């Protein structure tokens, strides 16, 4: 079966592409490369030894998306494409609502037209906002508090309405916790265009010498070492979660919402210390003010994924850091300029 990966040249999409191909699927990638490089797709081909059909397409261009459905026999879509920076979404909310929502409308319209009604959507733990309890279950209240998070929740709601209007759609909404790490080969990984916002790529760039020190955002949280705690999940575990989500679609699951996390949290200082072990260097850091909008702690209850998808995370924090470091040290400039 051909699987269309929108945003498949991006961080999570490229890793998922590898897992899908290794599970016997054929991958077709559509990406406008607004936050990625075509080199990532070439590297996926190198890792898997298989050809990946690549379309440089903006999903908002509905006729171009329809061309893909005309040319390729698509059975399922995994919809990764979207803008994902919280800070940028606060500065440019219209760009985020426009891109993330219009891309989804355009995609779903093309899918409806070509009777492809199997969809996996990249949602985020950000939809839970500031959780009342941890670990977080899927039925916890949702209340995102930035434009990026609101686009994720809105898309979830659009897809719920779509399923309600036509129950022959099968839709899996995957709420990712904090994806980190890289493919163990070191050939693909996370390559933020600007100075990273997220902790792990920031630590990696300090380790490689492209940034001076990590700023630890706040050490007055009600957590064991007073720094923020998150559920970091290896991107290859996340990729495998998508393979299982496709199997769920084939069971005609209807609408299914599921967390993808490990169920355990690590603090900022624990992450720095684990990375130091992985790279064999000291990571300089400095405690600064809290980052506005940050929460103290957040980790998943992953039991639904285990029960319904037969999936659980296998990699630990050592592999997350070792693989992130391998990617960073083999590719100090990421994929490089095209
Ligand atoms: P990414 O930026 O690396 O990948 C997203 C891809 O979508 C990029 O390659 C970009 O070029 C493409 N894209 C954006 N708008 C497009 C459009 N209109 N048409 C075609 N392509 C478009 O991000 P990622 O980390 O791989 O995230 C993938 C998905 O998972 C996103 O939807 C993101 O919101 C979601 N998510 C990511 C995280 C995370 O921490 N990385 C956490 C939770 C959810
Ligand atoms: C952030 C987003 C979230 C998004 C997720 C994945 C915010 C407020 N939240 O989550 O919506 O789904 O990324 O893309 O931006 N930290 C530092 N120094 C740094 C960077 C981070 O101390 O330079 C700390 C943070 O305070 C936090 C932890 O590290 O405690 C993880 O931060 P980050 O990687 O940005 O992820 P989230 O904040 O969980």
mmCIF file of C-alpha atoms and ligand atoms in Angstrom:
data_model
loop_
_atom_site.group_PDB
_atom_site.id
_atom_site.type_symbol
_atom_site.label_atom_id
_atom_site.label_comp_id
_atom_site.label_asym_id
_atom_site.label_seq_id
_atom_site.Cartn_x
_atom_site.Cartn_y
_atom_site.Cartn_z
ATOM 1 C CA UNK A 1 0.000 0.000 0.000
ATOM 2 C CA UNK A 2 1.265 3.560 -0.740
ATOM 3 C CA UNK A 3 1.303 5.875 2.239
ATOM 4 C CA UNK A 4 1.347 9.630 1.660
ATOM 5 C CA UNK A 5 3.428 11.465 4.260
ATOM 6 C CA UNK A 6 2.685 15.175 4.236
ATOM 7 C CA UNK A 7 5.645 16.992 5.816
ATOM 8 C CA UNK A 8 7.622 13.794 5.241
ATOM 9 C CA UNK A 9 10.913 15.652 4.724
ATOM 10 C CA UNK A 10 10.692 17.033 8.270
ATOM 11 C CA UNK A 11 12.117 15.667 11.503
ATOM 12 C CA UNK A 12 9.420 13.190 12.537
ATOM 13 C CA UNK A 13 8.232 12.516 8.970
ATOM 14 C CA UNK A 14 11.673 11.438 7.710
ATOM 15 C CA UNK A 15 12.170 9.014 10.604
ATOM 16 C CA UNK A 16 8.678 7.613 10.160
ATOM 17 C CA UNK A 17 9.410 7.164 6.465
ATOM 18 C CA UNK A 18 12.281 4.829 7.382
ATOM 19 C CA UNK A 19 10.108 2.756 9.749
ATOM 20 C CA UNK A 20 7.288 2.494 7.209
ATOM 21 C CA UNK A 21 9.602 1.318 4.433
ATOM 22 C CA UNK A 22 11.241 -1.174 6.773
ATOM 23 C CA UNK A 23 7.742 -2.495 7.583
ATOM 24 C CA UNK A 24 7.068 -3.134 3.892
ATOM 25 C CA UNK A 25 5.107 0.003 2.962
ATOM 26 C CA UNK A 26 5.793 2.310 -0.005
ATOM 27 C CA UNK A 27 6.234 5.934 0.971
ATOM 28 C CA UNK A 28 5.251 9.027 -1.013
ATOM 29 C CA UNK A 29 6.362 12.360 0.466
ATOM 30 C CA UNK A 30 4.737 15.770 -0.102
ATOM 31 C CA UNK A 31 6.481 18.715 1.515
ATOM 32 C CA UNK A 32 6.981 22.373 0.600
ATOM 33 C CA UNK A 33 10.417 22.310 2.313
ATOM 34 C CA UNK A 34 9.520 25.433 4.315
ATOM 35 C CA UNK A 35 11.248 23.891 7.341
ATOM 36 C CA UNK A 36 13.183 20.990 5.877
ATOM 37 C CA UNK A 37 15.566 19.835 3.198
ATOM 38 C CA UNK A 38 15.177 17.461 0.243
ATOM 39 C CA UNK A 39 18.465 15.978 1.447
ATOM 40 C CA UNK A 40 16.522 14.299 4.284
ATOM 41 C CA UNK A 41 14.525 12.310 1.712
ATOM 42 C CA UNK A 42 17.738 11.267 -0.062
ATOM 43 C CA UNK A 43 19.149 10.110 3.270
ATOM 44 C CA UNK A 44 16.002 8.045 3.906
ATOM 45 C CA UNK A 45 16.633 6.369 0.544
ATOM 46 C CA UNK A 46 20.231 5.720 1.575
ATOM 47 C CA UNK A 47 19.219 4.129 4.882
ATOM 48 C CA UNK A 48 16.474 1.962 3.404
ATOM 49 C CA UNK A 49 17.884 1.272 -0.076
ATOM 50 C CA UNK A 50 14.425 2.110 -1.455
ATOM 51 C CA UNK A 51 13.212 4.914 -3.697
ATOM 52 C CA UNK A 52 10.881 7.487 -2.103
ATOM 53 C CA UNK A 53 8.571 9.401 -4.430
ATOM 54 C CA UNK A 54 8.961 13.069 -3.490
ATOM 55 C CA UNK A 55 6.658 15.974 -4.404
ATOM 56 C CA UNK A 56 7.725 19.500 -3.552
ATOM 57 C CA UNK A 57 4.173 20.646 -2.944
ATOM 58 C CA UNK A 58 2.470 23.147 -0.689
ATOM 59 C CA UNK A 59 -0.567 21.392 0.727
ATOM 60 C CA UNK A 60 -2.604 24.572 0.473
ATOM 61 C CA UNK A 61 -2.339 24.207 -3.305
ATOM 62 C CA UNK A 62 -5.348 21.886 -3.676
ATOM 63 C CA UNK A 63 -4.951 21.154 -7.427
ATOM 64 C CA UNK A 64 -1.306 20.154 -6.814
ATOM 65 C CA UNK A 65 -2.392 17.855 -3.967
ATOM 66 C CA UNK A 66 -5.055 16.315 -6.196
ATOM 67 C CA UNK A 67 -2.364 15.614 -8.808
ATOM 68 C CA UNK A 68 -0.558 13.461 -6.246
ATOM 69 C CA UNK A 69 -3.721 11.425 -5.609
ATOM 70 C CA UNK A 70 -4.187 11.087 -9.376
ATOM 71 C CA UNK A 71 -0.621 9.867 -9.977
ATOM 72 C CA UNK A 72 -0.092 7.651 -6.945
ATOM 73 C CA UNK A 73 -2.330 4.964 -5.565
ATOM 74 C CA UNK A 74 -2.599 6.271 -2.000
ATOM 75 C CA UNK A 75 -4.236 4.095 0.654
ATOM 76 C CA UNK A 76 -3.524 6.157 3.773
ATOM 77 C CA UNK A 77 -2.197 9.565 4.695
ATOM 78 C CA UNK A 78 -0.019 10.547 7.642
ATOM 79 C CA UNK A 79 -0.390 14.283 8.055
ATOM 80 C CA UNK A 80 2.776 15.757 9.616
ATOM 81 C CA UNK A 81 2.862 19.003 7.621
ATOM 82 C CA UNK A 82 2.510 22.132 9.704
ATOM 83 C CA UNK A 83 4.343 24.989 11.352
ATOM 84 C CA UNK A 84 5.417 24.083 14.879
ATOM 85 C CA UNK A 85 7.171 26.873 16.749
ATOM 86 C CA UNK A 86 5.241 28.093 19.781
ATOM 87 C CA UNK A 87 7.136 31.392 19.989
ATOM 88 C CA UNK A 88 6.678 32.138 16.281
ATOM 89 C CA UNK A 89 2.978 31.301 16.523
ATOM 90 C CA UNK A 90 2.573 33.971 19.205
ATOM 91 C CA UNK A 91 4.258 36.536 16.917
ATOM 92 C CA UNK A 92 2.496 35.447 13.715
ATOM 93 C CA UNK A 93 -0.794 33.833 14.721
ATOM 94 C CA UNK A 94 -2.454 34.386 11.333
ATOM 95 C CA UNK A 95 0.353 32.593 9.520
ATOM 96 C CA UNK A 96 -0.084 29.612 11.843
ATOM 97 C CA UNK A 97 -3.871 29.435 11.598
ATOM 98 C CA UNK A 98 -3.677 29.917 7.851
ATOM 99 C CA UNK A 99 -0.960 27.365 7.135
ATOM 100 C CA UNK A 100 -1.954 24.606 9.543
ATOM 101 C CA UNK A 101 -5.715 24.808 8.979
ATOM 102 C CA UNK A 102 -5.737 25.503 5.224
ATOM 103 C CA UNK A 103 -3.231 22.705 4.590
ATOM 104 C CA UNK A 104 -5.529 20.309 6.460
ATOM 105 C CA UNK A 105 -8.696 21.487 4.653
ATOM 106 C CA UNK A 106 -7.007 21.143 1.292
ATOM 107 C CA UNK A 107 -5.660 17.674 2.112
ATOM 108 C CA UNK A 108 -8.996 16.391 3.443
ATOM 109 C CA UNK A 109 -10.838 17.775 0.421
ATOM 110 C CA UNK A 110 -8.497 15.901 -1.923
ATOM 111 C CA UNK A 111 -8.795 12.748 0.189
ATOM 112 C CA UNK A 112 -12.597 12.944 0.074
ATOM 113 C CA UNK A 113 -12.537 13.460 -3.674
ATOM 114 C CA UNK A 114 -10.358 10.388 -4.201
ATOM 115 C CA UNK A 115 -12.161 8.316 -1.530
ATOM 116 C CA UNK A 116 -9.049 7.919 0.596
ATOM 117 C CA UNK A 117 -10.491 7.987 4.102
ATOM 118 C CA UNK A 118 -7.643 6.715 6.279
ATOM 119 C CA UNK A 119 -5.730 9.401 8.112
ATOM 120 C CA UNK A 120 -3.193 9.683 10.927
ATOM 121 C CA UNK A 121 -2.738 13.208 12.292
ATOM 122 C CA UNK A 122 0.267 14.619 14.204
ATOM 123 C CA UNK A 123 -1.271 16.220 17.243
ATOM 124 C CA UNK A 124 0.605 17.224 20.369
ATOM 125 C CA UNK A 125 0.554 17.013 24.147
ATOM 126 C CA UNK A 126 0.373 20.785 23.901
ATOM 127 C CA UNK A 127 -3.435 20.398 23.528
ATOM 128 C CA UNK A 128 -3.578 19.552 27.275
ATOM 129 C CA UNK A 129 -2.216 23.013 28.149
ATOM 130 C CA UNK A 130 -1.241 23.097 31.818
ATOM 131 C CA UNK A 131 -2.328 19.626 32.978
ATOM 132 C CA UNK A 132 -4.242 19.298 36.247
ATOM 133 C CA UNK A 133 -2.722 15.865 36.854
ATOM 134 C CA UNK A 134 0.214 13.788 35.647
ATOM 135 C CA UNK A 135 0.470 11.287 34.094
ATOM 136 C CA UNK A 136 -1.900 12.638 31.466
ATOM 137 C CA UNK A 137 -4.621 10.391 30.062
ATOM 138 C CA UNK A 138 -6.373 11.037 26.753
ATOM 139 C CA UNK A 139 -9.610 12.064 28.491
ATOM 140 C CA UNK A 140 -7.876 14.877 30.414
ATOM 141 C CA UNK A 141 -9.283 18.368 29.732
ATOM 142 C CA UNK A 142 -7.856 20.117 26.680
ATOM 143 C CA UNK A 143 -6.939 23.807 26.914
ATOM 144 C CA UNK A 144 -3.999 24.886 24.751
ATOM 145 C CA UNK A 145 -2.793 28.410 25.500
ATOM 146 C CA UNK A 146 -0.870 29.480 22.404
ATOM 147 C CA UNK A 147 -1.832 29.777 18.720
ATOM 148 C CA UNK A 148 0.246 26.740 17.694
ATOM 149 C CA UNK A 149 -1.499 24.543 20.268
ATOM 150 C CA UNK A 150 -4.870 25.922 19.282
ATOM 151 C CA UNK A 151 -4.277 24.975 15.626
ATOM 152 C CA UNK A 152 -3.639 21.396 16.801
ATOM 153 C CA UNK A 153 -6.854 21.295 18.833
ATOM 154 C CA UNK A 154 -8.873 22.937 16.051
ATOM 155 C CA UNK A 155 -7.632 20.357 13.547
ATOM 156 C CA UNK A 156 -8.544 17.556 15.964
ATOM 157 C CA UNK A 157 -12.058 19.044 16.156
ATOM 158 C CA UNK A 158 -12.326 19.422 12.367
ATOM 159 C CA UNK A 159 -11.374 15.763 11.981
ATOM 160 C CA UNK A 160 -13.880 14.705 14.659
ATOM 161 C CA UNK A 161 -16.612 16.559 12.756
ATOM 162 C CA UNK A 162 -15.494 14.989 9.498
ATOM 163 C CA UNK A 163 -15.732 11.524 11.034
ATOM 164 C CA UNK A 164 -19.128 12.317 12.572
ATOM 165 C CA UNK A 165 -20.441 13.408 9.156
ATOM 166 C CA UNK A 166 -19.096 10.300 7.419
ATOM 167 C CA UNK A 167 -18.218 7.377 9.736
ATOM 168 C CA UNK A 168 -16.481 5.555 6.908
ATOM 169 C CA UNK A 169 -13.433 7.731 7.698
ATOM 170 C CA UNK A 170 -10.832 6.122 9.958
ATOM 171 C CA UNK A 171 -8.759 8.713 11.777
ATOM 172 C CA UNK A 172 -6.035 8.317 14.405
ATOM 173 C CA UNK A 173 -5.093 11.449 16.346
ATOM 174 C CA UNK A 174 -1.631 10.942 17.852
ATOM 175 C CA UNK A 175 -0.674 13.294 20.663
ATOM 176 C CA UNK A 176 3.127 13.285 20.786
ATOM 177 C CA UNK A 177 4.996 14.231 23.940
ATOM 178 C CA UNK A 178 8.604 15.505 23.448
ATOM 179 C CA UNK A 179 10.283 13.840 20.449
ATOM 180 C CA UNK A 180 14.102 13.755 20.622
ATOM 181 C CA UNK A 181 17.020 11.740 19.289
ATOM 182 C CA UNK A 182 17.780 10.592 15.782
ATOM 183 C CA UNK A 183 18.050 7.499 13.616
ATOM 184 C CA UNK A 184 20.845 5.295 15.052
ATOM 185 C CA UNK A 185 22.765 5.594 11.744
ATOM 186 C CA UNK A 186 23.323 9.316 12.374
ATOM 187 C CA UNK A 187 22.218 10.019 8.793
ATOM 188 C CA UNK A 188 18.943 11.768 9.640
ATOM 189 C CA UNK A 189 18.001 13.880 12.639
ATOM 190 C CA UNK A 190 16.542 17.154 13.827
ATOM 191 C CA UNK A 191 17.873 20.193 11.946
ATOM 192 C CA UNK A 192 16.201 23.405 13.111
ATOM 193 C CA UNK A 193 16.726 26.290 10.675
ATOM 194 C CA UNK A 194 17.364 28.925 13.340
ATOM 195 C CA UNK A 195 18.539 28.895 16.944
ATOM 196 C CA UNK A 196 16.597 25.971 18.428
ATOM 197 C CA UNK A 197 13.691 26.629 20.792
ATOM 198 C CA UNK A 198 13.594 23.098 22.131
ATOM 199 C CA UNK A 199 15.936 21.767 24.772
ATOM 200 C CA UNK A 200 17.554 18.771 23.075
ATOM 201 C CA UNK A 201 18.664 20.434 19.825
ATOM 202 C CA UNK A 202 19.886 23.377 21.897
ATOM 203 C CA UNK A 203 22.046 21.099 24.077
ATOM 204 C CA UNK A 204 23.375 19.382 20.919
ATOM 205 C CA UNK A 205 24.472 22.700 19.434
ATOM 206 C CA UNK A 206 26.245 23.676 22.645
ATOM 207 C CA UNK A 207 27.996 20.286 22.619
ATOM 208 C CA UNK A 208 29.197 20.787 19.024
ATOM 209 C CA UNK A 209 30.330 24.349 19.784
ATOM 210 C CA UNK A 210 27.792 26.279 17.710
ATOM 211 C CA UNK A 211 26.243 27.828 20.851
ATOM 212 C CA UNK A 212 27.990 28.856 24.073
ATOM 213 C CA UNK A 213 25.810 27.564 26.888
ATOM 214 C CA UNK A 214 22.393 26.152 27.673
ATOM 215 C CA UNK A 215 20.019 28.495 29.452
ATOM 216 C CA UNK A 216 18.030 26.508 32.007
ATOM 217 C CA UNK A 217 14.643 28.213 32.103
ATOM 218 C CA UNK A 218 13.853 28.426 35.815
ATOM 219 C CA UNK A 219 14.938 26.445 38.873
ATOM 220 C CA UNK A 220 11.967 27.249 41.079
ATOM 221 C CA UNK A 221 9.480 24.672 39.821
ATOM 222 C CA UNK A 222 7.771 22.243 42.223
ATOM 223 C CA UNK A 223 9.746 19.295 40.772
ATOM 224 C CA UNK A 224 12.460 17.086 42.374
ATOM 225 C CA UNK A 225 15.400 19.260 41.198
ATOM 226 C CA UNK A 226 13.284 22.406 40.639
ATOM 227 C CA UNK A 227 13.722 22.397 36.826
ATOM 228 C CA UNK A 228 10.988 21.536 34.294
ATOM 229 C CA UNK A 229 10.115 17.873 33.713
ATOM 230 C CA UNK A 230 9.033 16.436 30.342
ATOM 231 C CA UNK A 231 8.315 13.084 28.715
ATOM 232 C CA UNK A 232 11.112 12.806 26.118
ATOM 233 C CA UNK A 233 10.469 10.114 23.538
ATOM 234 C CA UNK A 234 12.954 8.718 21.012
ATOM 235 C CA UNK A 235 11.884 9.696 17.500
ATOM 236 C CA UNK A 236 12.305 6.089 16.277
ATOM 237 C CA UNK A 237 9.861 4.903 18.960
ATOM 238 C CA UNK A 238 7.493 7.600 17.751
ATOM 239 C CA UNK A 239 8.023 6.426 14.160
ATOM 240 C CA UNK A 240 7.111 2.884 15.174
ATOM 241 C CA UNK A 241 3.948 4.265 16.802
ATOM 242 C CA UNK A 242 2.867 5.439 13.333
ATOM 243 C CA UNK A 243 3.387 1.973 11.868
ATOM 244 C CA UNK A 244 1.054 0.651 14.592
ATOM 245 C CA UNK A 245 -1.430 3.461 13.960
ATOM 246 C CA UNK A 246 -1.664 2.325 10.325
ATOM 247 C CA UNK A 247 -2.473 -1.180 11.519
ATOM 248 C CA UNK A 248 -5.190 0.345 13.721
ATOM 249 C CA UNK A 249 -6.650 2.125 10.675
ATOM 250 C CA UNK A 250 -6.790 -1.181 8.812
ATOM 251 C CA UNK A 251 -8.982 -2.553 11.634
ATOM 252 C CA UNK A 252 -11.510 0.189 10.745
ATOM 253 C CA UNK A 253 -11.026 1.983 14.052
ATOM 254 C CA UNK A 254 -13.257 5.004 13.391
ATOM 255 C CA UNK A 255 -11.908 7.975 15.344
ATOM 256 C CA UNK A 256 -9.172 7.074 17.812
ATOM 257 C CA UNK A 257 -7.132 9.472 19.958
ATOM 258 C CA UNK A 258 -3.924 8.325 21.594
ATOM 259 C CA UNK A 259 -0.912 9.641 23.514
ATOM 260 C CA UNK A 260 2.580 8.679 22.341
ATOM 261 C CA UNK A 261 4.935 9.108 25.271
ATOM 262 C CA UNK A 262 7.125 6.935 27.479
ATOM 263 C CA UNK A 263 5.266 7.496 30.745
ATOM 264 C CA UNK A 264 8.308 8.867 32.532
ATOM 265 C CA UNK A 265 9.642 12.374 32.903
ATOM 266 C CA UNK A 266 13.152 13.797 33.061
ATOM 267 C CA UNK A 267 14.203 17.229 34.277
ATOM 268 C CA UNK A 268 16.268 19.747 32.327
ATOM 269 C CA UNK A 269 19.297 19.051 34.533
ATOM 270 C CA UNK A 270 18.897 15.286 34.085
ATOM 271 C CA UNK A 271 18.845 15.779 30.304
ATOM 272 C CA UNK A 272 22.010 17.889 30.396
ATOM 273 C CA UNK A 273 23.765 15.319 32.546
ATOM 274 C CA UNK A 274 22.678 12.409 30.269
ATOM 275 C CA UNK A 275 23.917 14.323 27.222
ATOM 276 C CA UNK A 276 27.280 14.971 28.895
ATOM 277 C CA UNK A 277 27.692 11.211 29.331
ATOM 278 C CA UNK A 278 26.744 10.586 25.693
ATOM 279 C CA UNK A 279 29.160 13.121 24.210
ATOM 280 C CA UNK A 280 31.926 12.865 26.798
ATOM 281 C CA UNK A 281 32.058 16.644 27.278
ATOM 282 C CA UNK A 282 30.909 19.140 29.893
ATOM 283 C CA UNK A 283 27.839 21.100 28.751
ATOM 284 C CA UNK A 284 28.053 24.639 30.159
ATOM 285 C CA UNK A 285 24.737 25.923 31.453
ATOM 286 C CA UNK A 286 23.303 28.902 33.310
ATOM 287 C CA UNK A 287 20.068 29.193 35.265
ATOM 288 C CA UNK A 288 17.835 31.984 33.898
ATOM 289 C CA UNK A 289 14.265 33.187 34.346
ATOM 290 C CA UNK A 290 11.361 30.880 33.554
ATOM 291 C CA UNK A 291 10.300 30.926 29.892
ATOM 292 C CA UNK A 292 6.823 32.494 29.646
ATOM 293 C CA UNK A 293 4.152 29.866 28.972
ATOM 294 C CA UNK A 294 6.188 26.942 30.341
ATOM 295 C CA UNK A 295 4.622 24.411 32.659
ATOM 296 C CA UNK A 296 6.339 22.613 35.549
ATOM 297 C CA UNK A 297 5.842 19.041 34.481
ATOM 298 C CA UNK A 298 4.176 16.932 31.854
ATOM 299 C CA UNK A 299 4.297 13.242 31.079
ATOM 300 C CA UNK A 300 2.017 10.752 29.421
ATOM 301 C CA UNK A 301 -0.040 7.855 30.600
ATOM 302 C CA UNK A 302 0.915 5.606 27.655
ATOM 303 C CA UNK A 303 -1.351 2.678 28.628
ATOM 304 C CA UNK A 304 -3.937 3.270 25.883
ATOM 305 C CA UNK A 305 -1.247 3.034 23.183
ATOM 306 C CA UNK A 306 -0.020 -0.182 24.741
ATOM 307 C CA UNK A 307 -3.530 -1.688 24.909
ATOM 308 C CA UNK A 308 -4.910 -0.507 21.564
ATOM 309 C CA UNK A 309 -1.812 -0.207 19.363
ATOM 310 C CA UNK A 310 0.330 -2.873 21.031
ATOM 311 C CA UNK A 311 3.014 -0.172 21.201
ATOM 312 C CA UNK A 312 5.333 1.047 23.881
ATOM 313 C CA UNK A 313 8.548 3.043 23.828
ATOM 314 C CA UNK A 314 11.695 0.915 23.903
ATOM 315 C CA UNK A 315 14.555 3.412 23.876
ATOM 316 C CA UNK A 316 15.825 5.026 27.076
ATOM 317 C CA UNK A 317 17.402 8.400 27.739
ATOM 318 C CA UNK A 318 20.946 7.066 27.034
ATOM 319 C CA UNK A 319 20.020 6.126 23.450
ATOM 320 C CA UNK A 320 18.084 9.368 22.946
ATOM 321 C CA UNK A 321 21.216 11.349 23.817
ATOM 322 C CA UNK A 322 23.713 9.016 22.112
ATOM 323 C CA UNK A 323 21.783 9.065 18.825
ATOM 324 C CA UNK A 324 21.177 12.828 18.948
ATOM 325 C CA UNK A 325 24.916 13.279 19.483
ATOM 326 C CA UNK A 326 25.829 10.894 16.661
ATOM 327 C CA UNK A 327 23.621 12.866 14.260
ATOM 328 C CA UNK A 328 24.995 16.218 15.458
ATOM 329 C CA UNK A 329 28.655 15.166 15.358
ATOM 330 C CA UNK A 330 28.364 13.484 11.938
ATOM 331 C CA UNK A 331 26.466 16.531 10.570
ATOM 332 C CA UNK A 332 27.719 19.618 12.447
ATOM 333 C CA UNK A 333 25.856 21.892 10.007
ATOM 334 C CA UNK A 334 22.779 19.655 9.780
ATOM 335 C CA UNK A 335 21.770 18.927 6.189
ATOM 336 C CA UNK A 336 23.663 22.032 5.061
ATOM 337 C CA UNK A 337 22.489 24.710 2.681
ATOM 338 C CA UNK A 338 20.904 23.560 -0.570
HETATM 339 P P1 LIG B 1 9.136 19.724 10.966
HETATM 340 O O1 LIG B 1 9.009 21.187 10.825
HETATM 341 O O2 LIG B 1 10.487 19.122 10.939
HETATM 342 O O3 LIG B 1 8.232 18.999 9.855
HETATM 343 C C1 LIG B 1 7.046 19.568 9.352
HETATM 344 C C2 LIG B 1 7.171 19.578 7.842
HETATM 345 O O4 LIG B 1 5.983 20.148 7.267
HETATM 346 C C3 LIG B 1 8.345 20.402 7.338
HETATM 347 O O5 LIG B 1 9.153 19.579 6.508
HETATM 348 C C4 LIG B 1 7.713 21.552 6.538
HETATM 349 O O6 LIG B 1 8.495 21.934 5.435
HETATM 350 C C5 LIG B 1 6.383 20.939 6.145
HETATM 351 N N1 LIG B 1 5.289 21.890 5.896
HETATM 352 C C6 LIG B 1 4.837 22.894 6.690
HETATM 353 N N2 LIG B 1 3.805 23.512 6.123
HETATM 354 C C7 LIG B 1 3.570 22.890 4.921
HETATM 355 C C8 LIG B 1 2.649 23.087 3.870
HETATM 356 N N3 LIG B 1 1.730 24.071 3.903
HETATM 357 N N4 LIG B 1 2.698 22.271 2.801
HETATM 358 C C9 LIG B 1 3.640 21.280 2.739
HETATM 359 N N5 LIG B 1 4.543 21.056 3.702
HETATM 360 C C10 LIG B 1 4.509 21.853 4.788
HETATM 361 O O7 LIG B 1 8.376 19.306 12.304
HETATM 362 P P2 LIG B 1 8.315 17.899 13.050
HETATM 363 O O8 LIG B 1 8.985 18.071 14.350
HETATM 364 O O9 LIG B 1 8.734 16.824 12.159
HETATM 365 O O10 LIG B 1 6.758 17.826 13.331
HETATM 366 C C11 LIG B 1 5.866 17.106 12.503
HETATM 367 C C12 LIG B 1 4.457 17.308 13.022
HETATM 368 O O11 LIG B 1 4.377 16.855 14.366
HETATM 369 C C13 LIG B 1 4.016 18.774 13.036
HETATM 370 O O12 LIG B 1 2.660 18.839 12.664
HETATM 371 C C14 LIG B 1 4.182 19.169 14.488
HETATM 372 O O13 LIG B 1 3.303 20.207 14.838
HETATM 373 C C15 LIG B 1 3.850 17.884 15.193
HETATM 374 N N6 LIG B 1 4.468 17.786 16.526
HETATM 375 C C16 LIG B 1 5.827 17.964 16.641
HETATM 376 C C17 LIG B 1 6.411 17.899 17.915
HETATM 377 C C18 LIG B 1 7.898 18.115 18.068
HETATM 378 O O14 LIG B 1 8.350 18.372 19.177
HETATM 379 N N7 LIG B 1 8.717 17.997 17.047
HETATM 380 C C19 LIG B 1 5.625 17.637 19.039
HETATM 381 C C20 LIG B 1 4.257 17.430 18.878
HETATM 382 C C21 LIG B 1 3.687 17.513 17.604
HETATM 383 C C1 LIG B 2 7.614 22.940 23.551
HETATM 384 C C2 LIG B 2 6.341 23.699 23.281
HETATM 385 C C3 LIG B 2 5.235 22.680 22.979
HETATM 386 C C4 LIG B 2 5.642 21.799 21.806
HETATM 387 C C5 LIG B 2 6.963 21.124 22.164
HETATM 388 C C6 LIG B 2 7.501 20.278 21.059
HETATM 389 C C7 LIG B 2 6.525 25.782 24.563
HETATM 390 C C8 LIG B 2 6.004 26.569 25.708
HETATM 391 N N1 LIG B 2 6.018 24.543 24.426
HETATM 392 O O1 LIG B 2 7.388 22.090 24.618
HETATM 393 O O2 LIG B 2 4.038 23.345 22.677
HETATM 394 O O3 LIG B 2 4.654 20.807 21.565
HETATM 395 O O4 LIG B 2 7.949 22.138 22.444
HETATM 396 O O5 LIG B 2 7.857 21.063 19.936
HETATM 397 O O6 LIG B 2 7.361 26.248 23.793
HETATM 398 N N2 LIG B 2 14.299 24.426 28.299
HETATM 399 C C9 LIG B 2 15.399 25.066 28.838
HETATM 400 N N3 LIG B 2 16.251 25.706 27.991
HETATM 401 C C10 LIG B 2 16.078 25.736 26.634
HETATM 402 C C11 LIG B 2 14.952 25.069 26.087
HETATM 403 C C12 LIG B 2 14.077 24.436 26.947
HETATM 404 O O7 LIG B 2 15.582 25.059 30.044
HETATM 405 O O8 LIG B 2 16.888 26.354 25.921
HETATM 406 C C13 LIG B 2 13.394 23.681 29.197
HETATM 407 C C14 LIG B 2 11.943 24.140 29.154
HETATM 408 O O9 LIG B 2 11.719 25.128 30.106
HETATM 409 C C15 LIG B 2 11.220 22.814 29.473
HETATM 410 C C16 LIG B 2 12.122 21.733 28.877
HETATM 411 O O10 LIG B 2 13.388 22.339 28.743
HETATM 412 O O11 LIG B 2 11.165 22.610 30.868
HETATM 413 C C17 LIG B 2 11.663 21.255 27.503
HETATM 414 O O12 LIG B 2 11.486 22.377 26.649
HETATM 415 P P1 LIG B 2 11.166 22.211 25.086
HETATM 416 O O13 LIG B 2 12.112 21.248 24.491
HETATM 417 O O14 LIG B 2 11.080 23.575 24.502
HETATM 418 O O15 LIG B 2 9.753 21.494 25.068
HETATM 419 P P2 LIG B 2 8.362 21.932 25.787
HETATM 420 O O16 LIG B 2 8.490 23.223 26.487
HETATM 421 O O17 LIG B 2 7.897 20.773 26.583
#
